[in-house]
C-alpha positions as CSV (number, residue, x, y, z in Angstrom):
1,X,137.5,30.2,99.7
2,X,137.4,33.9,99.1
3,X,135.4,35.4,96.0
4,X,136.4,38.4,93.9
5,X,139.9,38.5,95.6
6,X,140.4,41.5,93.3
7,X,138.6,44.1,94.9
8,X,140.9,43.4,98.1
9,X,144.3,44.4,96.4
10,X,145.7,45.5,93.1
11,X,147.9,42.7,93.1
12,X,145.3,40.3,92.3
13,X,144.4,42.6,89.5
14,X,147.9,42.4,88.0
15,X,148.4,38.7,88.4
16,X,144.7,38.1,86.3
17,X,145.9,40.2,83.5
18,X,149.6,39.3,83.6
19,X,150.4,39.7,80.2
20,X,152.2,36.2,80.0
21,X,148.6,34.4,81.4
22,X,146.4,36.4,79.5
23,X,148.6,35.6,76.1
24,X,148.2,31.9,76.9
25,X,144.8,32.1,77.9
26,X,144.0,33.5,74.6
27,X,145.9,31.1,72.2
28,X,144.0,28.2,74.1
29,X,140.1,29.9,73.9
30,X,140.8,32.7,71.8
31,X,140.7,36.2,71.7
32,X,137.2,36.9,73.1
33,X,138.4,35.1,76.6
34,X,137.4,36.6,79.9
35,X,137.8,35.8,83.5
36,X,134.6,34.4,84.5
37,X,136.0,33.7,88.4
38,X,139.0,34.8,90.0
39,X,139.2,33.2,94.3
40,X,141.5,32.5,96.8
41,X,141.8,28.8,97.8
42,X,143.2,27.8,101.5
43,X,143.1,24.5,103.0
44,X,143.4,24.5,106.5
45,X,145.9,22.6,108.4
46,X,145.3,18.7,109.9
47,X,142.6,17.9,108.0
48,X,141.7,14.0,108.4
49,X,140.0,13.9,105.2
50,X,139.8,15.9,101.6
51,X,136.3,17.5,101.5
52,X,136.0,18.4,97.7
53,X,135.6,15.2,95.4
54,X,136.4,14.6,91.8
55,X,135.0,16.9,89.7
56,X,135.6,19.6,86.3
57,X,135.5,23.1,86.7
58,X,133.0,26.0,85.3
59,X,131.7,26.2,82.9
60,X,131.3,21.8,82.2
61,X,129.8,21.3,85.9
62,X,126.8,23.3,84.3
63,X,126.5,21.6,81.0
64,X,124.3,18.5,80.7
65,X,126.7,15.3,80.0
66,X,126.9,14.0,76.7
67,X,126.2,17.3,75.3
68,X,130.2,19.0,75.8
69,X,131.5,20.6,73.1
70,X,134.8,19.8,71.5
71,X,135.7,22.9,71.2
72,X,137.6,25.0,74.8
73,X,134.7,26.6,76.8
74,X,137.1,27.2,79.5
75,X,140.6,27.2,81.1
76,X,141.3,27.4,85.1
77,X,144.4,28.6,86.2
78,X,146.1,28.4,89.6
79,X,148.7,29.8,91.3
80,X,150.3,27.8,94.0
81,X,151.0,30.7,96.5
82,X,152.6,27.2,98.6
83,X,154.4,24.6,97.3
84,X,151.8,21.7,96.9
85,X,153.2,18.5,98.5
86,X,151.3,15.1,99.1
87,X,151.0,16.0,102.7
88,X,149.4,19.9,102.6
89,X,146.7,19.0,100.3
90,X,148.2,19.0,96.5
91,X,145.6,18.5,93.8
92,X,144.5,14.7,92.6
93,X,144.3,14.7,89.2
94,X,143.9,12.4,86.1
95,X,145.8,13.1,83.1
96,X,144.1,13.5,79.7
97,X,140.8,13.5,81.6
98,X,139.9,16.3,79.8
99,X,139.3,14.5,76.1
100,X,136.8,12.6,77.4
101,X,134.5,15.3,77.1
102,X,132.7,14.0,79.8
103,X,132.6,14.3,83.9
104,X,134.3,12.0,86.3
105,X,133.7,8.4,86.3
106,X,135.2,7.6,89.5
107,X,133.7,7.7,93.0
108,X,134.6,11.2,94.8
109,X,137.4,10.3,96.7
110,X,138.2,7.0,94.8
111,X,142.4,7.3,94.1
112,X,142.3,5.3,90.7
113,X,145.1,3.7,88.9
114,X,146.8,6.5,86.5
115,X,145.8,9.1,88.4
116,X,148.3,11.9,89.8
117,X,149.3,14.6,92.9
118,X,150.2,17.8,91.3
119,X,153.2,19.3,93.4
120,X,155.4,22.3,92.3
121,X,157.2,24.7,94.4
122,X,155.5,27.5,95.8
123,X,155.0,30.5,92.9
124,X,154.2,27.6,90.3
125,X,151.4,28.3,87.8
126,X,148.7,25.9,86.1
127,X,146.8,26.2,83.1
128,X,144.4,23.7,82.6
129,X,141.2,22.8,80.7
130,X,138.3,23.0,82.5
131,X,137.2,19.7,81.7
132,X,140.5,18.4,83.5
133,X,139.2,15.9,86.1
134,X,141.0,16.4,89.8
135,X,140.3,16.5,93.5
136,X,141.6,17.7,97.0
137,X,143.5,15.7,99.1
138,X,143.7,16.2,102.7
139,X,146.4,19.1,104.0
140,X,147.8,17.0,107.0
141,X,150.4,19.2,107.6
142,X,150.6,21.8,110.2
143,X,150.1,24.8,107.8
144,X,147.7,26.3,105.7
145,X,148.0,26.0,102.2
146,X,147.1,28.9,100.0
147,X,146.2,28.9,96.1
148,X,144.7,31.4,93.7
149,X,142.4,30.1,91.2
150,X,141.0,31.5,88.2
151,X,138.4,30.6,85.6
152,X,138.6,31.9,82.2
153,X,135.6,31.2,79.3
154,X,135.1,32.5,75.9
């Protein structure tokens, strides 16, 4: 992973305040939103394992359980710069995770019934509520595969 990925190119600067990302980003937290992280994601190729558990994303893997909020603290959003595929390490993840206001209840590499690979062609974009519950899965393909992720908070 590489922090800050904006202070290597303008590019990244333009894709965090794309105007269609920061408009949806602000009808889901509000107004006041800001980009708390903003990284580059590669898994490397042949991996014989996924190394990153389930888990939510800032700001809820700070926040004592029990205690969430209902209201949004935070929306990640990830650009696939390579189209996610069940072999190259595509993102586990458990729909409607996210209203349970709670962290994962499943063992970190556990693949439970319901749950679902995220893959979308290369350029894709993700919003999602930082409470979503997901996971790696192993990139057993012979390629890198490279995302951009960001965190945005009220």
């Amino acid at each position: 992973r590489v922090p800050d990925v904006a202070i290597h190119d303008s590019v990244f600067s333009e894709l965090l305040v794309h105007p269609l990302i920061l408009y949806l980003v602000r009808a889901y937290l509000g107004k006041s939103a800001r980009a708390a992280t903003w990284s580059s994601n590669t898994l490397l190729p042949h991996m014989d394992h996924a190394v990153l558990g389930w888990h939510t994303d800032y700001p809820y893997h700070d926040i004592e359980p029990g205690t969430w909020p209902e209201l949004p603290l935070g929306v990640q959003v990830m650009w696939m710069i390579d189209e996610f595929r069940n072999d190259n390490g595509a993102t586990m993840f458990f729909p409607g995770s996210h209203l349970t206001m709670n962290p994962p209840v499943f063992d970190e590499f556990d693949e439970p019934d319901g749950a679902q690979t995220l893959c979308a062609p290369s350029g894709s974009v993700l919003i999602a509520h930082s409470a979503w519950w997901h996971r790696q899965t192993a990139n057993t393909s012979p390629l890198p595969r490279h995302a951009l992720l960001a965190s945005y908070t009220r």
